[in-house]
Every structure is written in C-alpha cells, then in structure tokens.
CSV table of C-alpha atoms in Angstrom, one decimal:
chain,number,residue,atom,x,y,z
M,185,ARG,CA,63.0,94.4,124.6
M,186,PRO,CA,62.5,90.7,124.1
M,187,ILE,CA,64.1,88.5,126.8
M,188,LEU,CA,64.8,85.2,125.1
M,189,ASP,CA,66.0,82.1,127.0
M,190,MET,CA,67.2,79.9,124.2
M,191,SER,CA,69.2,77.6,126.3
M,192,TYR,CA,66.7,74.7,126.0
M,193,SER,CA,65.3,75.0,122.5
M,194,ARG,CA,66.7,73.1,119.6
M,195,HIS,CA,65.4,75.2,116.7
M,196,PHE,CA,64.5,78.8,116.8
M,197,LEU,CA,64.2,81.9,114.6
M,198,ASP,CA,66.9,84.5,114.4
M,199,PHE,CA,66.0,88.2,114.7
M,200,GLN,CA,65.5,88.6,110.9
M,201,GLY,CA,62.9,85.8,110.8
M,202,SER,CA,65.0,83.1,109.2
M,203,SER,CA,65.3,79.7,110.8
M,204,ILE,CA,68.5,79.0,112.7
M,205,PRO,CA,69.7,75.6,111.4
M,206,SER,CA,70.5,72.7,113.7
M,207,SER,CA,73.9,72.2,111.9
M,208,MET,CA,76.6,74.5,110.6
M,209,LYS,CA,80.0,74.7,109.0
M,210,LYS,CA,83.1,75.2,111.2
M,211,LEU,CA,86.9,74.7,111.0
M,212,VAL,CA,88.4,72.2,113.4
M,213,VAL,CA,92.0,71.3,114.1
M,214,THR,CA,92.1,67.6,113.5
M,215,LYS,CA,95.9,67.1,113.5
M,216,LEU,CA,98.7,69.2,115.0
M,217,SER,CA,100.8,70.8,112.3
M,218,GLN,CA,102.3,74.2,111.4
M,219,ASN,CA,100.9,73.5,107.9
M,220,PHE,CA,97.4,75.0,108.3
M,221,ARG,CA,95.9,73.1,105.4
M,222,GLU,CA,97.1,69.8,106.9
M,223,ALA,CA,96.0,70.6,110.4
M,224,VAL,CA,92.6,72.0,109.8
M,225,THR,CA,89.4,70.4,108.5
M,226,LEU,CA,86.2,72.1,107.3
M,227,ARG,CA,83.3,70.2,109.0
M,228,GLN,CA,80.0,70.6,107.2
M,229,ASP,CA,77.6,69.3,109.7
M,230,SER,CA,78.6,70.4,113.2
M,231,PRO,CA,75.7,71.0,115.6
M,232,VAL,CA,74.9,74.7,116.2
M,233,PRO,CA,75.9,75.3,119.8
M,234,LEU,CA,73.2,76.4,122.3
M,235,PRO,CA,73.8,79.4,124.6
M,236,GLY,CA,73.8,78.9,128.3
M,237,ASP,CA,72.2,81.3,130.8
M,238,GLY,CA,75.0,83.9,130.6
M,239,ASP,CA,75.8,83.4,126.9
M,240,LEU,CA,75.2,84.9,123.5
M,241,LEU,CA,74.8,82.9,120.3
M,242,VAL,CA,76.6,85.0,117.6
M,243,ARG,CA,76.1,84.5,113.9
M,244,ASN,CA,79.5,85.4,112.6
M,245,ARG,CA,79.6,87.9,109.7
M,246,PHE,CA,83.3,88.7,109.7
M,247,VAL,CA,86.3,86.7,111.1
M,248,GLY,CA,89.9,87.9,111.5
M,249,ILE,CA,93.0,86.0,110.3
M,250,ASN,CA,96.0,86.2,112.6
M,251,ALA,CA,99.6,85.0,112.1
M,252,SER,CA,99.2,83.0,115.3
M,253,ASP,CA,96.4,80.8,113.8
M,254,ILE,CA,99.3,78.6,112.6
M,255,ASN,CA,100.8,78.5,116.1
M,256,TYR,CA,97.4,77.4,117.5
M,257,SER,CA,96.9,74.7,114.9
M,258,ALA,CA,100.5,73.4,115.6
M,259,GLY,CA,99.6,73.1,119.3
M,260,ARG,CA,102.2,75.6,120.4
M,261,TYR,CA,100.1,77.5,123.0
M,262,ASP,CA,98.9,74.7,125.2
M,263,ALA,CA,100.5,71.3,124.8
M,264,SER,CA,97.7,69.7,126.9
M,265,VAL,CA,95.0,70.5,124.3
M,266,LYS,CA,94.7,67.6,121.9
M,267,PRO,CA,92.8,67.6,118.6
M,268,PRO,CA,90.0,67.9,117.6
M,269,PHE,CA,89.6,71.5,118.8
M,270,ASP,CA,88.0,74.7,117.3
M,271,ILE,CA,90.1,77.5,115.8
M,272,GLY,CA,89.8,81.2,115.0
M,273,PHE,CA,90.4,83.9,117.6
M,274,GLU,CA,88.0,86.8,116.8
M,275,GLY,CA,84.7,87.6,115.2
M,276,VAL,CA,82.1,90.2,114.6
M,277,GLY,CA,78.4,89.4,114.1
M,278,ASP,CA,74.8,89.5,115.3
M,279,VAL,CA,73.4,88.1,118.5
M,280,VAL,CA,70.7,85.7,117.3
M,281,ALA,CA,69.9,84.1,120.6
M,282,LEU,CA,70.8,84.4,124.2
M,283,GLY,CA,70.4,83.0,127.7
M,284,LEU,CA,68.2,84.7,130.3
M,285,SER,CA,71.0,86.3,132.4
M,286,ALA,CA,72.7,87.6,129.2
M,287,SER,CA,69.5,89.4,128.2
M,288,ALA,CA,70.0,91.9,131.0
M,289,ASP,CA,72.7,93.5,128.9
M,290,TYR,CA,72.1,92.3,125.3
M,291,THR,CA,69.3,91.9,122.9
M,292,VAL,CA,68.7,89.8,119.9
M,293,GLY,CA,69.9,91.6,116.8
M,294,GLN,CA,72.7,93.4,118.5
M,295,ALA,CA,76.0,93.8,116.8
M,296,VAL,CA,78.9,92.4,118.9
M,297,ALA,CA,82.6,91.6,118.6
M,298,TYR,CA,84.6,89.1,120.6
M,299,VAL,CA,87.9,87.5,121.1
M,300,LYS,CA,87.5,83.7,121.9
M,301,ALA,CA,88.8,80.5,120.3
M,302,GLY,CA,86.3,79.0,117.9
M,303,SER,CA,85.4,82.0,115.6
M,304,PHE,CA,86.0,80.1,112.4
M,305,ALA,CA,82.4,78.9,112.5
M,306,GLU,CA,79.0,80.1,111.2
M,307,TYR,CA,77.8,80.4,114.8
M,308,THR,CA,79.8,80.8,118.1
M,309,VAL,CA,78.7,80.8,121.7
M,310,VAL,CA,80.2,83.8,123.5
M,311,PRO,CA,79.9,84.5,127.2
M,312,ALA,CA,78.1,87.9,127.5
M,313,LYS,CA,80.9,89.3,129.7
M,314,GLN,CA,83.4,88.6,126.9
M,315,ALA,CA,81.4,90.3,124.2
M,316,VAL,CA,81.9,93.9,123.1
M,317,PRO,CA,78.7,95.7,121.9
M,318,LEU,CA,79.1,97.6,118.7
M,319,PRO,CA,77.0,100.3,116.9
M,320,SER,CA,76.9,98.1,113.7
M,321,VAL,CA,78.4,95.0,112.1
M,322,LYS,CA,81.5,96.4,110.3
M,323,PRO,CA,84.8,94.6,109.5
M,324,GLU,CA,86.8,97.6,110.7
M,325,PHE,CA,85.9,96.9,114.3
M,326,LEU,CA,87.5,93.5,113.9
M,327,THR,CA,90.9,95.1,113.2
M,328,LEU,CA,90.9,96.5,116.7
M,329,MET,CA,90.1,93.3,118.7
M,330,VAL,CA,93.6,91.7,118.6
M,331,SER,CA,95.7,93.7,116.2
M,332,GLY,CA,94.8,97.2,117.5
M,333,THR,CA,94.9,96.3,121.2
M,334,THR,CA,98.3,94.5,120.7
M,335,ALA,CA,99.8,97.6,119.3
M,336,TYR,CA,98.1,99.9,121.8
M,337,ILE,CA,99.0,98.1,125.0
M,338,SER,CA,102.5,97.0,124.0
M,339,LEU,CA,103.6,100.6,123.0
M,340,LYS,CA,101.9,102.1,126.1
M,341,GLU,CA,103.3,99.6,128.6
M,342,LEU,CA,106.7,98.8,127.1
M,343,GLY,CA,107.5,101.5,124.5
M,344,GLU,CA,107.9,104.6,126.7
M,345,LEU,CA,107.1,106.7,123.7
M,346,SER,CA,107.7,110.5,123.8
M,347,GLU,CA,108.0,113.3,121.4
M,348,GLY,CA,110.9,113.0,118.9
M,349,LYS,CA,111.7,109.4,119.6
M,350,LYS,CA,112.6,107.3,116.5
M,351,VAL,CA,110.4,104.2,116.2
M,352,LEU,CA,111.0,101.4,113.7
M,353,VAL,CA,108.0,99.2,112.9
M,354,THR,CA,108.7,96.0,111.0
M,355,ALA,CA,105.9,94.5,108.7
M,356,ALA,CA,104.4,98.0,109.1
M,357,ALA,CA,101.6,97.6,106.6
M,358,GLY,CA,100.3,94.4,108.3
M,359,GLY,CA,97.3,94.0,110.6
M,360,THR,CA,99.0,95.2,113.7
M,361,GLY,CA,101.8,97.2,112.1
M,362,GLN,CA,99.3,99.7,110.7
M,363,PHE,CA,98.3,100.6,114.3
M,364,ALA,CA,101.8,100.7,115.7
M,365,VAL,CA,102.6,103.3,113.0
M,366,GLN,CA,99.6,105.5,113.8
M,367,LEU,CA,99.9,105.3,117.5
M,368,ALA,CA,103.6,106.2,117.4
M,369,LYS,CA,102.7,109.2,115.2
M,370,LYS,CA,100.1,110.2,117.7
M,371,ALA,CA,102.8,110.2,120.4
M,372,LYS,CA,104.7,112.7,118.1
M,373,CYS,CA,107.5,110.1,117.3
M,374,HIS,CA,109.4,109.8,114.0
M,375,VAL,CA,108.2,106.6,112.5
M,376,ILE,CA,110.1,104.3,110.1
M,377,GLY,CA,108.3,101.3,108.5
M,378,THR,CA,109.5,98.3,106.7
M,379,CYS,CA,107.4,96.7,104.0
M,380,SER,CA,107.7,94.6,100.8
M,381,SER,CA,106.2,96.7,98.0
M,382,ASP,CA,105.8,100.3,96.8
M,383,GLU,CA,102.0,99.9,97.1
M,384,LYS,CA,102.5,99.1,100.8
M,385,GLY,CA,104.9,102.1,101.1
M,386,GLY,CA,102.2,104.4,99.7
M,387,PHE,CA,99.7,103.1,102.2
M,388,LEU,CA,102.2,103.7,105.1
M,389,LYS,CA,102.8,107.3,104.0
M,390,SER,CA,99.1,107.8,103.9
M,391,ILE,CA,98.8,106.9,107.6
M,392,GLY,CA,101.7,109.1,108.6
M,393,CYS,CA,104.9,107.0,108.3
M,394,ASP,CA,107.9,109.4,108.0
M,395,ARG,CA,110.2,107.0,106.2
M,396,THR,CA,109.3,103.7,104.4
M,397,ILE,CA,111.8,101.1,103.5
M,398,ASN,CA,110.9,98.5,100.9
M,399,TYR,CA,113.1,95.6,101.9
M,400,LYS,CA,112.8,94.0,98.4
M,401,THR,CA,114.4,97.0,96.7
M,402,GLU,CA,116.4,98.7,99.5
M,403,ASN,CA,119.0,97.4,102.0
M,404,VAL,CA,117.3,98.0,105.4
M,405,GLU,CA,120.6,97.9,107.3
M,406,SER,CA,122.3,100.4,105.0
M,407,VAL,CA,119.3,102.8,105.1
M,408,LEU,CA,119.2,102.7,108.9
M,409,ARG,CA,122.9,103.2,109.2
M,410,LYS,CA,123.0,106.1,106.8
M,411,ASP,CA,119.8,107.9,107.8
M,412,TYR,CA,119.8,107.1,111.5
M,413,PRO,CA,123.5,106.9,112.6
M,414,GLU,CA,122.5,107.3,116.3
M,415,GLY,CA,120.1,104.3,116.0
M,416,VAL,CA,116.4,104.0,116.7
M,417,ASP,CA,114.8,104.3,120.2
M,418,VAL,CA,112.1,101.8,119.9
M,419,VAL,CA,111.5,98.8,117.5
M,420,TYR,CA,108.1,97.2,117.2
M,421,GLU,CA,109.1,93.8,115.8
M,422,SER,CA,106.9,91.0,114.5
M,423,VAL,CA,109.1,89.3,111.8
M,424,GLY,CA,111.9,87.5,113.6
M,425,GLY,CA,115.0,85.9,112.1
M,426,LYS,CA,117.3,88.2,110.1
M,427,MET,CA,114.9,91.2,110.7
M,428,PHE,CA,115.3,90.7,114.4
M,429,ASP,CA,119.1,90.7,114.2
M,430,LEU,CA,119.0,93.8,112.0
M,431,ALA,CA,116.6,95.6,114.4
M,432,LEU,CA,118.7,94.7,117.4
M,433,ASN,CA,121.9,96.1,115.7
M,434,SER,CA,120.0,99.3,114.9
M,435,LEU,CA,119.0,100.2,118.5
M,436,ALA,CA,120.2,103.5,119.9
M,437,THR,CA,121.7,103.8,123.4
M,438,LYS,CA,118.9,102.8,125.9
M,439,GLY,CA,116.9,101.6,123.0
M,440,ARG,CA,114.0,99.1,123.4
M,441,LEU,CA,113.0,96.2,121.2
M,442,ILE,CA,109.5,95.0,121.6
M,443,VAL,CA,108.9,91.5,120.3
M,444,ILE,CA,105.2,90.9,119.4
M,445,GLY,CA,105.9,87.9,117.2
M,446,PHE,CA,108.2,86.3,114.7
M,447,ILE,CA,106.1,85.4,111.7
M,448,ALA,CA,109.1,84.4,109.6
M,449,GLY,CA,109.5,81.2,111.6
M,450,TYR,CA,105.9,80.1,112.3
M,451,GLN,CA,105.7,77.8,109.3
M,452,ASN,CA,108.9,75.9,110.4
M,453,THR,CA,108.5,72.8,112.5
M,454,THR,CA,110.0,74.6,115.5
M,455,GLY,CA,108.1,77.8,114.9
M,456,LEU,CA,111.4,79.7,115.0
M,457,GLN,CA,114.0,81.1,112.6
M,458,PRO,CA,117.6,81.2,113.9
M,459,ILE,CA,118.9,84.5,115.3
M,460,LYS,CA,122.4,85.4,116.3
M,461,ALA,CA,121.7,85.2,120.0
M,462,GLU,CA,125.2,84.4,121.3
M,463,LEU,CA,126.2,88.1,121.0
M,464,LEU,CA,123.0,89.3,122.7
M,465,PRO,CA,124.4,90.0,126.2
M,466,ALA,CA,127.3,92.0,124.8
M,467,LYS,CA,125.1,94.0,122.4
M,468,LEU,CA,122.5,94.9,125.2
M,469,LEU,CA,125.2,95.8,127.7
M,470,LYS,CA,127.1,98.0,125.2
M,471,LYS,CA,124.0,100.1,124.6
M,472,SER,CA,122.1,99.7,127.9
M,473,ALA,CA,119.4,98.4,125.6
M,474,SER,CA,116.5,96.0,126.4
M,475,ILE,CA,114.3,93.4,124.7
M,476,ARG,CA,110.8,93.0,125.9
M,477,GLY,CA,108.3,90.3,124.8
M,478,PHE,CA,104.6,91.1,124.6
M,479,PHE,CA,101.8,88.5,124.6
M,480,LEU,CA,98.3,90.0,124.7
M,481,ASN,CA,96.9,87.3,127.1
M,482,HIS,CA,99.3,88.6,129.9
M,483,TYR,CA,97.8,92.1,129.7
M,484,LEU,CA,94.1,91.4,129.8
M,485,SER,CA,93.8,93.8,132.7
M,486,GLU,CA,94.5,96.6,130.2
M,487,TYR,CA,92.4,95.2,127.4
M,488,LYS,CA,89.0,96.9,128.0
M,489,MET,CA,90.7,100.3,128.4
M,490,ALA,CA,92.7,99.9,125.2
M,491,LEU,CA,89.8,98.8,123.2
M,492,LYS,CA,87.5,101.6,124.4
M,493,ASN,CA,90.1,104.2,123.5
M,494,LEU,CA,90.7,102.6,120.1
M,495,LEU,CA,87.0,102.5,119.3
M,496,LYS,CA,86.6,106.2,120.3
M,497,MET,CA,89.5,107.1,118.0
M,498,TYR,CA,88.0,105.2,115.1
M,499,GLU,CA,84.6,106.7,115.6
M,500,ARG,CA,86.1,110.2,115.7
M,501,GLY,CA,87.9,109.5,112.4
M,502,ASP,CA,91.3,109.6,114.1
M,503,LEU,CA,92.3,106.1,113.2
M,504,VAL,CA,92.6,104.2,109.9
M,505,CYS,CA,91.5,100.6,110.3
M,506,GLU,CA,92.6,99.1,106.9
M,507,VAL,CA,90.8,95.8,106.0
M,508,ASP,CA,92.1,93.4,103.4
M,509,PHE,CA,89.4,91.0,102.0
M,510,GLY,CA,91.9,89.5,99.5
M,511,ASP,CA,90.2,91.2,96.5
M,512,VAL,CA,93.5,91.2,94.6
M,513,SER,CA,94.3,87.6,95.4
M,514,PRO,CA,94.3,85.1,92.5
M,515,GLU,CA,90.9,83.6,93.4
M,516,GLY,CA,89.4,86.9,94.6
M,517,LYS,CA,87.7,88.0,97.8
M,518,PHE,CA,87.8,85.8,100.9
M,519,THR,CA,84.2,84.7,101.3
M,520,GLY,CA,83.0,81.8,103.3
M,521,LEU,CA,84.9,79.5,105.8
M,522,GLU,CA,86.5,77.5,103.0
M,523,SER,CA,88.4,80.7,102.0
M,524,VAL,CA,90.1,80.9,105.4
M,525,PHE,CA,92.8,78.5,104.0
M,526,ARG,CA,93.5,80.9,101.2
M,527,ALA,CA,93.5,83.8,103.5
M,528,VAL,CA,96.2,82.2,105.8
M,529,ASP,CA,98.3,81.5,102.7
M,530,TYR,CA,97.9,85.1,101.5
M,531,MET,CA,99.2,86.4,104.9
M,532,TYR,CA,102.3,84.2,104.8
M,533,MET,CA,103.0,85.3,101.3
M,534,GLY,CA,103.1,88.8,102.7
M,535,LYS,CA,100.5,90.1,100.3
M,536,ASN,CA,98.1,91.9,102.7
M,537,ILE,CA,97.8,95.6,103.4
M,538,GLY,CA,96.1,95.9,106.7
M,539,LYS,CA,94.1,93.2,108.6
M,540,ILE,CA,93.0,90.1,106.6
M,541,VAL,CA,89.3,89.6,107.1
M,542,VAL,CA,87.0,86.8,105.8
M,543,GLU,CA,83.3,87.5,105.2
M,544,LEU,CA,80.8,84.9,106.1
M,545,PRO,CA,77.7,85.7,104.0
M,546,HIS,CA,74.2,84.8,105.2
M,547,SER,CA,71.2,84.2,103.1
M,548,VAL,CA,68.9,86.7,104.8
M,549,ASN,CA,69.1,90.4,104.0
M,550,SER,CA,72.1,91.8,105.9
M,551,LYS,CA,71.8,95.1,107.9
M,552,LEU,CA,74.9,96.5,106.3
C-alpha cells in the first residue's frame, strides 16, 4: 500500500487522480450568537489544512447536523474560546492524504468517520487515532457517531433498562430519539414516543414504538395519565421546558429521567426555557425518583465499545439508521456547505425524521 507523507507538500493529487486544491470552503463562527445565521460565515478561500505525521486529511462527503451546533456557535461550551473558530462536530469521507505515522493504519482512499470540531468544511485534518475506519462512505454511518452513541451509552449507564419497563422517549423521531426507541425495544421495554406529526408516528411504529403520541393533536399529559396511571420508569428527554415538566410528573416510583438536551431553549439568549424547578425536591422525594444529566464528552471511555456494537448491529440489519437529507424541505435536498444554514433551521422547525445530514458533492466520480 502506498505510504504517503503529505505533511510538507503544498499541492498533491487525491486517490482518484484529481488535484487537491490549495483553498477550500468552510464554515467559521465569526460572532457568538445563538442565531446560527448571525454567528456563522461561509469562507470561500480558506487554506486546505495539511496533515501532520499522525494525521489524516479527510475529504468530507457527508456532515451531520446536531442541535448543539447552536450551543457551540453561541460559545456555551467553552467560554475561553473566542471567534473565529471552526464548527461542525462529525463527518464521513475519504482519506486523501496522510502523515507517515498515520500510514501504519490507514491508506489513501479509505473511508472514515470522525467526531471532531471543524467538520463543516470541504477538508478536515483528523488525528488517525480519532478516526473510525468504515467499509464504505455511507451517510448512515454518520447517524451513529454522536446520535447513536449518545442513546446507547446514556441508556446503558443511566437507564437501568430491563424487560417490561416503560420508557418514554421525547422527540422520538429525531436523530438520537430513533436510537433510544430501538435500543429500549431491544431491552424488551414498552416504548412510548412523542412526535409532531402522523408521518413521524408512522416511522416510529415501523421501528418498534409501542405507543406514539402526536403532541400537536393529542394532550401528552392526558394520554400518559390515562394509559400509564402508574407512571413511566425511564424518560429519555431532549426537549426541555414544558416537556421536561410533563415528563417529570409522569415518572413512576423509582423512575429515572435522563436529560440529554433541551432543544426547546437553545435558540433563546440563555439557552434555556423555564421549568417548574421549585417543586423538584418534593417531587423526587415523593417518588424516590432521580434526574440524571448525560453529556457524551464525559463518557468517552465507553465510546469505542458503544460505536463498535452499534456498527455491528447496523451491518447485521438489526438497526435502522434513518437519514434526512431535507428532500421535502422548501428548497430541496441539503447539498453543499451553504445548505448547512437551511439544515439547522429545518431541525429547529422540528421537520426532520431521523438524523439530518448534508451532502458535500465532489467533482470526481464518487465511489458510492
């Protein structure tokens, strides 16, 4: 196999024989704001980065949209980081160049996925030890990198799932909700999913959801009180605000509420939507219930194991990895970095079924 040390060359050919340019497009946070369009600028002529000794240069083919992209552009994760900085958390693409040490494990032309800030770019340098080798470049693999592992690790570590438990998943048809539903079903739980349309409800039933609640046409609280008078054992909660309050009130004795996000508030200046927290101690005590927060970065020791198991499940056909390219959005499919702005809007309008993915086309023949 070719061992290519690209760390010192300015121009080179990628594995399909086309010239790698010296400049590229990428998205950069130029102003801190929870308004993604205000915060982020599309730069047309950024230099293509060069891989160091242990690095891969990945030509991104698909990038994932996450609710937390807005938290990142608002500077909520690390107050010490000042603009300009790169954005985008995950990508799938081809290795087009690599450093000498990296060539011990990787080759030019290899498909890889990664989680690293700076994926909203045509090319990203990824440390070889952070990359995940893939059998091919497929957008379905992207769904597992953040969304799938979040659901897997949080339910495994905090959910204490067992046969017959009742599990409520909010935003169940979203990028991470789809995995919470399927993993809870695999644990032989009874799964209830909230969603915003009958189309989403149909998708949820197709992946095993026992009871769907369309919160636009049904009163979630009434349905839960009527159909689950004893309450639910586990809530996988990513919405926040009123949905959080409702989920908390619906917990069974010894119930567990896992907070993986609160998307309803991310577009506010504080990033939060008010909750009725003053009654919280009494409510938890009355039911011996608990609330656990989950942030993927704190569970990186579990990450490789989780991803390996998810990849195996997908390759066996045991896991649906639904991808939403925005085909039904007003301006059509999300293609090219300029469409990331539309894709973020689409997510916050609650239109997506599955994980929102943007395709970055490339002029040479693709291997798909």
